[in-house]
Amino acid sequence: MAKYTRLRERVAAWLAEARPPGVALTLPPAATDEQLLRVHTPNYFRRITTGDLTRLEVNRLGFPWSEALVERSRRSVGATIAACTDAVAGLQTGRPFAANLAGGTHHAFADRGEGFCLFNDAVVAVRDLRARGLTERATIVDCDVHQGNGTAALCGDDDATFTLSLHGARNYPGKKEVSDLDVPLPDRTGDEAYLWALGKALEELDRRFAPQLIIYVAGADPYEHDRLGRLSLTAEGLRERDLMVYRWAKERGLPVAAVMAGGYAPDVEAIAAIHFATVRGGVEELCG
């Protein structure tokens, strides 16, 4: 959890020094009941917000339940909604990028949470923007090392949302869902093979879907020193991954909202540095 504090400190220090025009840290509101209930079932929402969970459900979450956990999760979803809103609005100002310094809770299903994820922030954001008439067609580009199984399941019958997931074939979750485009990768894939696979996946996306918004799930866990990753990407390879997504979006005039997702290296500073490069790269590539 310390990575979030260190990431915010890095971003704040960079903004104070570099002062990129039109870029600021803001504190968005928490997601409302109405926003969350567009995705999650009333029964699950009641039980997760009151703590009426079985021991199995708590174990599946990976966190002990508390009111603070629910509030943090609401705020994380609210930040993804705000990032998507600001990215879309930024098309008019030449700054079509925003980032949530947390988020990426892609293992949450309509009726359950798992893998440190209570609510599915990306899907809630897509449906909220659609309800407000801000965008209709969105692509969730998920580059976390773990498949976004909750996202895939939630969007399986949503023709206006395209889900793309690059993930470790042998990594969590054991049972994968079906995304619109899944790219399972072997252990120790490395930079070159990973970037080639991402490039081919973006080409396939081009052929199959025309989004109006990209939500980029920029997990730091493909990193070579991550405890849960196993894909063996270097920090430089992860930076090139980010830039490939940003440049693809820029060439097509698409706004991008980035969320940080996983990162489990023993060195918290290394995780924070990878996430910071994701944020800075988006600002410099898309808001310059």
GROMACS .gro file of C-alpha atoms in nm:
model
  288
    1MET     CA    1   0.000   0.000   0.000
    2ALA     CA    2   0.295   0.234   0.057
    3LYS     CA    3   0.347   0.261  -0.319
    4TYR     CA    4   0.045   0.494  -0.348
    5THR     CA    5   0.191   0.744  -0.102
    6ARG     CA    6   0.531   0.734  -0.271
    7LEU     CA    7   0.374   0.775  -0.616
    8ARG     CA    8   0.177   1.080  -0.509
    9GLU     CA    9   0.488   1.233  -0.352
   10ARG     CA   10   0.682   1.181  -0.676
   11VAL     CA   11   0.405   1.332  -0.888
   12ALA     CA   12   0.366   1.632  -0.655
   13ALA     CA   13   0.741   1.700  -0.654
   14TRP     CA   14   0.759   1.676  -1.033
   15LEU     CA   15   0.462   1.910  -1.084
   16ALA     CA   16   0.613   2.163  -0.842
   17GLU     CA   17   0.942   2.158  -1.031
   18ALA     CA   18   0.839   2.115  -1.395
   19ARG     CA   19   0.503   2.299  -1.379
   20PRO     CA   20   0.358   2.146  -1.696
   21PRO     CA   21   0.080   2.383  -1.812
   22GLY     CA   22  -0.274   2.280  -1.732
   23VAL     CA   23  -0.169   1.981  -1.519
   24ALA     CA   24  -0.258   1.953  -1.150
   25LEU     CA   25  -0.326   1.707  -0.873
   26THR     CA   26  -0.691   1.705  -0.772
   27LEU     CA   27  -0.900   1.516  -0.516
   28PRO     CA   28  -1.213   1.382  -0.686
   29PRO     CA   29  -1.532   1.277  -0.508
   30ALA     CA   30  -1.599   0.917  -0.414
   31ALA     CA   31  -1.818   0.710  -0.642
   32THR     CA   32  -2.186   0.727  -0.551
   33ASP     CA   33  -2.425   0.440  -0.487
   34GLU     CA   34  -2.595   0.514  -0.819
   35GLN     CA   35  -2.268   0.494  -1.011
   36LEU     CA   36  -2.160   0.167  -0.847
   37LEU     CA   37  -2.502   0.006  -0.891
   38ARG     CA   38  -2.477   0.049  -1.268
   39VAL     CA   39  -2.226  -0.238  -1.252
   40HIS     CA   40  -2.267  -0.426  -0.924
   41THR     CA   41  -2.573  -0.617  -0.810
   42PRO     CA   42  -2.782  -0.468  -0.526
   43ASN     CA   43  -2.726  -0.775  -0.309
   44TYR     CA   44  -2.346  -0.765  -0.347
   45PHE     CA   45  -2.340  -0.388  -0.301
   46ARG     CA   46  -2.537  -0.414   0.025
   47ARG     CA   47  -2.319  -0.691   0.163
   48ILE     CA   48  -1.985  -0.538   0.067
   49THR     CA   49  -2.077  -0.196   0.207
   50THR     CA   50  -2.207  -0.339   0.536
   51GLY     CA   51  -1.948  -0.613   0.582
   52ASP     CA   52  -2.206  -0.893   0.560
   53LEU     CA   53  -1.955  -1.130   0.398
   54THR     CA   54  -1.867  -1.493   0.449
   55ARG     CA   55  -1.516  -1.595   0.550
   56LEU     CA   56  -1.465  -1.733   0.199
   57GLU     CA   57  -1.562  -1.398   0.045
   58VAL     CA   58  -1.321  -1.210   0.271
   59ASN     CA   59  -1.043  -1.455   0.184
   60ARG     CA   60  -1.120  -1.411  -0.186
   61LEU     CA   61  -1.088  -1.033  -0.147
   62GLY     CA   62  -0.746  -1.062   0.014
   63PHE     CA   63  -0.820  -0.774   0.254
   64PRO     CA   64  -0.988  -0.779   0.594
   65TRP     CA   65  -1.320  -0.594   0.563
   66SER     CA   66  -1.356  -0.247   0.717
   67GLU     CA   67  -1.553   0.070   0.657
   68ALA     CA   68  -1.225   0.238   0.563
   69LEU     CA   69  -1.164  -0.025   0.294
   70VAL     CA   70  -1.503   0.046   0.139
   71GLU     CA   71  -1.444   0.421   0.151
   72ARG     CA   72  -1.101   0.385  -0.008
   73SER     CA   73  -1.252   0.170  -0.283
   74ARG     CA   74  -1.528   0.423  -0.347
   75ARG     CA   75  -1.267   0.698  -0.378
   76SER     CA   76  -1.051   0.492  -0.610
   77VAL     CA   77  -1.348   0.436  -0.842
   78GLY     CA   78  -1.435   0.807  -0.819
   79ALA     CA   79  -1.082   0.891  -0.927
   80THR     CA   80  -1.110   0.671  -1.236
   81ILE     CA   81  -1.443   0.834  -1.326
   82ALA     CA   82  -1.278   1.176  -1.287
   83ALA     CA   83  -0.975   1.073  -1.494
   84CYS     CA   84  -1.199   0.953  -1.778
   85THR     CA   85  -1.408   1.271  -1.759
   86ASP     CA   86  -1.101   1.495  -1.766
   87ALA     CA   87  -0.936   1.299  -2.047
   88VAL     CA   88  -1.245   1.332  -2.268
   89ALA     CA   89  -1.279   1.703  -2.185
   90GLY     CA   90  -0.908   1.743  -2.264
   91LEU     CA   91  -0.976   1.677  -2.631
   92GLN     CA   92  -1.096   2.038  -2.648
   93THR     CA   93  -0.789   2.181  -2.473
   94GLY     CA   94  -0.519   1.966  -2.629
   95ARG     CA   95  -0.462   1.769  -2.309
   96PRO     CA   96  -0.651   1.441  -2.360
   97PHE     CA   97  -0.486   1.253  -2.074
   98ALA     CA   98  -0.554   1.203  -1.705
   99ALA     CA   99  -0.450   0.943  -1.451
  100ASN     CA  100  -0.583   0.791  -1.134
  101LEU     CA  101  -0.288   0.735  -0.900
  102ALA     CA  102  -0.458   0.414  -0.787
  103GLY     CA  103  -0.736   0.213  -0.956
  104GLY     CA  104  -0.720  -0.081  -1.193
  105THR     CA  105  -0.947  -0.302  -0.983
  106HIS     CA  106  -1.018  -0.539  -1.268
  107HIS     CA  107  -1.089  -0.857  -1.068
  108ALA     CA  108  -1.425  -0.732  -0.935
  109PHE     CA  109  -1.734  -0.897  -1.084
  110ALA     CA  110  -2.096  -0.781  -1.073
  111ASP     CA  111  -2.172  -0.997  -0.770
  112ARG     CA  112  -1.837  -1.048  -0.600
  113GLY     CA  113  -1.494  -0.907  -0.537
  114GLU     CA  114  -1.161  -1.084  -0.543
  115GLY     CA  115  -0.788  -1.024  -0.579
  116PHE     CA  116  -0.780  -0.696  -0.379
  117CYS     CA  117  -1.070  -0.556  -0.587
  118LEU     CA  118  -1.408  -0.458  -0.437
  119PHE     CA  119  -1.554  -0.255  -0.725
  120ASN     CA  120  -1.459  -0.257  -1.093
  121ASP     CA  121  -1.347   0.102  -1.148
  122ALA     CA  122  -1.297   0.091  -1.526
  123VAL     CA  123  -1.639  -0.056  -1.602
  124VAL     CA  124  -1.814   0.178  -1.357
  125ALA     CA  125  -1.639   0.471  -1.528
  126VAL     CA  126  -1.737   0.357  -1.878
  127ARG     CA  127  -2.101   0.321  -1.782
  128ASP     CA  128  -2.105   0.650  -1.595
  129LEU     CA  129  -1.964   0.844  -1.890
  130ARG     CA  130  -2.209   0.669  -2.119
  131ALA     CA  131  -2.501   0.760  -1.891
  132ARG     CA  132  -2.390   1.125  -1.898
  133GLY     CA  133  -2.357   1.123  -2.277
  134LEU     CA  134  -1.982   1.195  -2.269
  135THR     CA  135  -1.872   0.890  -2.466
  136GLU     CA  136  -2.026   0.576  -2.609
  137ARG     CA  137  -1.749   0.343  -2.725
  138ALA     CA  138  -1.455   0.263  -2.499
  139THR     CA  139  -1.162   0.025  -2.504
  140ILE     CA  140  -1.002  -0.105  -2.185
  141VAL     CA  141  -0.638  -0.186  -2.264
  142ASP     CA  142  -0.530  -0.402  -1.971
  143CYS     CA  143  -0.154  -0.450  -1.936
  144ASP     CA  144  -0.155  -0.573  -1.578
  145VAL     CA  145   0.022  -0.909  -1.552
  146HIS     CA  146  -0.303  -1.070  -1.432
  147GLN     CA  147  -0.599  -1.108  -1.665
  148GLY     CA  148  -0.881  -0.862  -1.598
  149ASN     CA  149  -1.128  -1.142  -1.543
  150GLY     CA  150  -1.395  -0.928  -1.380
  151THR     CA  151  -1.374  -0.672  -1.658
  152ALA     CA  152  -1.402  -0.940  -1.926
  153ALA     CA  153  -1.708  -1.094  -1.760
  154LEU     CA  154  -1.880  -0.759  -1.705
  155CYS     CA  155  -1.829  -0.647  -2.065
  156GLY     CA  156  -1.897  -0.979  -2.235
  157ASP     CA  157  -2.233  -0.866  -2.372
  158ASP     CA  158  -2.144  -0.496  -2.410
  159ASP     CA  159  -2.079  -0.434  -2.779
  160ALA     CA  160  -1.977  -0.074  -2.708
  161THR     CA  161  -1.686  -0.172  -2.481
  162PHE     CA  162  -1.385  -0.363  -2.618
  163THR     CA  163  -1.167  -0.546  -2.366
  164LEU     CA  164  -0.803  -0.619  -2.449
  165SER     CA  165  -0.585  -0.805  -2.198
  166LEU     CA  166  -0.213  -0.889  -2.214
  167HIS     CA  167  -0.133  -1.114  -1.921
  168GLY     CA  168   0.069  -1.405  -1.792
  169ALA     CA  169  -0.081  -1.727  -1.923
  170ARG     CA  170   0.006  -1.920  -1.607
  171ASN     CA  171  -0.062  -1.642  -1.360
  172TYR     CA  172  -0.365  -1.552  -1.148
  173PRO     CA  173  -0.656  -1.600  -1.196
  174GLY     CA  174  -0.650  -1.975  -1.249
  175LYS     CA  175  -0.978  -1.961  -1.439
  176LYS     CA  176  -0.961  -1.695  -1.710
  177GLU     CA  177  -1.267  -1.523  -1.852
  178VAL     CA  178  -1.298  -1.438  -2.223
  179SER     CA  179  -1.201  -1.084  -2.321
  180ASP     CA  180  -1.270  -0.946  -2.669
  181LEU     CA  181  -0.898  -0.995  -2.727
  182ASP     CA  182  -0.680  -1.198  -2.490
  183VAL     CA  183  -0.303  -1.221  -2.532
  184PRO     CA  184  -0.170  -1.482  -2.285
  185LEU     CA  185   0.208  -1.468  -2.253
  186PRO     CA  186   0.457  -1.726  -2.123
  187ASP     CA  187   0.674  -1.675  -1.817
  188ARG     CA  188   0.997  -1.478  -1.883
  189THR     CA  189   0.855  -1.320  -2.198
  190GLY     CA  190   1.090  -1.019  -2.175
  191ASP     CA  191   1.080  -0.674  -2.332
  192GLU     CA  192   1.118  -0.752  -2.701
  193ALA     CA  193   0.856  -1.027  -2.723
  194TYR     CA  194   0.614  -0.835  -2.500
  195LEU     CA  195   0.632  -0.517  -2.707
  196TRP     CA  196   0.590  -0.716  -3.029
  197ALA     CA  197   0.277  -0.884  -2.884
  198LEU     CA  198   0.136  -0.549  -2.771
  199GLY     CA  199   0.194  -0.399  -3.115
  200LYS     CA  200   0.013  -0.690  -3.283
  201ALA     CA  201  -0.273  -0.661  -3.033
  202LEU     CA  202  -0.317  -0.291  -3.108
  203GLU     CA  203  -0.320  -0.371  -3.480
  204GLU     CA  204  -0.597  -0.625  -3.417
  205LEU     CA  205  -0.788  -0.373  -3.207
  206ASP     CA  206  -0.766  -0.129  -3.499
  207ARG     CA  207  -0.925  -0.385  -3.728
  208ARG     CA  208  -1.208  -0.474  -3.495
  209PHE     CA  209  -1.315  -0.165  -3.301
  210ALA     CA  210  -1.323   0.215  -3.317
  211PRO     CA  211  -1.317   0.350  -2.960
  212GLN     CA  212  -1.378   0.704  -2.841
  213LEU     CA  213  -1.190   0.655  -2.513
  214ILE     CA  214  -0.901   0.438  -2.394
  215ILE     CA  215  -0.879   0.327  -2.033
  216TYR     CA  216  -0.523   0.205  -1.988
  217VAL     CA  217  -0.468  -0.040  -1.702
  218ALA     CA  218  -0.094   0.014  -1.658
  219GLY     CA  219   0.011  -0.253  -1.411
  220ALA     CA  220   0.369  -0.237  -1.285
  221ASP     CA  221   0.366  -0.610  -1.213
  222PRO     CA  222   0.514  -0.738  -1.544
  223TYR     CA  223   0.839  -0.598  -1.395
  224GLU     CA  224   1.130  -0.842  -1.376
  225HIS     CA  225   1.164  -0.807  -0.997
  226ASP     CA  226   0.794  -0.829  -0.915
  227ARG     CA  227   0.704  -1.105  -0.668
  228LEU     CA  228   0.388  -1.199  -0.861
  229GLY     CA  229   0.477  -1.104  -1.218
  230ARG     CA  230   0.707  -1.354  -1.393
  231LEU     CA  231   0.701  -1.178  -1.733
  232SER     CA  232   1.052  -1.033  -1.679
  233LEU     CA  233   1.008  -0.684  -1.829
  234THR     CA  234   1.265  -0.420  -1.740
  235ALA     CA  235   1.166  -0.075  -1.619
  236GLU     CA  236   1.268   0.057  -1.961
  237GLY     CA  237   1.053  -0.204  -2.131
  238LEU     CA  238   0.755  -0.095  -1.922
  239ARG     CA  239   0.818   0.266  -2.017
  240GLU     CA  240   0.823   0.166  -2.386
  241ARG     CA  241   0.498  -0.024  -2.330
  242ASP     CA  242   0.335   0.293  -2.194
  243LEU     CA  243   0.461   0.504  -2.482
  244MET     CA  244   0.338   0.251  -2.737
  245VAL     CA  245  -0.015   0.277  -2.598
  246TYR     CA  246   0.001   0.658  -2.574
  247ARG     CA  247   0.137   0.702  -2.926
  248TRP     CA  248  -0.123   0.463  -3.067
  249ALA     CA  249  -0.396   0.671  -2.903
  250LYS     CA  250  -0.237   1.000  -3.011
  251GLU     CA  251  -0.223   0.896  -3.375
  252ARG     CA  252  -0.598   0.833  -3.361
  253GLY     CA  253  -0.691   1.142  -3.161
  254LEU     CA  254  -0.816   0.939  -2.865
  255PRO     CA  255  -0.824   1.046  -2.499
  256VAL     CA  256  -0.652   0.819  -2.248
  257ALA     CA  257  -0.728   0.766  -1.880
  258ALA     CA  258  -0.455   0.565  -1.707
  259VAL     CA  259  -0.499   0.364  -1.387
  260MET     CA  260  -0.209   0.211  -1.198
  261ALA     CA  261  -0.326  -0.145  -1.110
  262GLY     CA  262  -0.077  -0.398  -0.965
  263GLY     CA  263   0.281  -0.373  -0.849
  264TYR     CA  264   0.434  -0.610  -0.594
  265ALA     CA  265   0.811  -0.577  -0.611
  266PRO     CA  266   0.985  -0.589  -0.271
  267ASP     CA  267   1.140  -0.249  -0.349
  268VAL     CA  268   0.850  -0.006  -0.310
  269GLU     CA  269   1.054   0.274  -0.466
  270ALA     CA  270   1.093   0.068  -0.783
  271ILE     CA  271   0.716   0.024  -0.811
  272ALA     CA  272   0.655   0.394  -0.747
  273ALA     CA  273   0.912   0.482  -1.015
  274ILE     CA  274   0.739   0.260  -1.273
  275HIS     CA  275   0.399   0.411  -1.195
  276PHE     CA  276   0.545   0.761  -1.202
  277ALA     CA  277   0.691   0.697  -1.547
  278THR     CA  278   0.342   0.596  -1.661
  279VAL     CA  279   0.193   0.923  -1.536
  280ARG     CA  280   0.473   1.145  -1.662
  281GLY     CA  281   0.483   0.967  -1.997
  282GLY     CA  282   0.112   1.029  -2.050
  283VAL     CA  283   0.142   1.396  -1.966
  284GLU     CA  284   0.446   1.450  -2.188
  285GLU     CA  285   0.322   1.243  -2.481
  286LEU     CA  286  -0.043   1.347  -2.487
  287CYS     CA  287  -0.047   1.691  -2.322
  288GLY     CA  288   0.267   1.842  -2.470
   0.00000   0.00000   0.00000
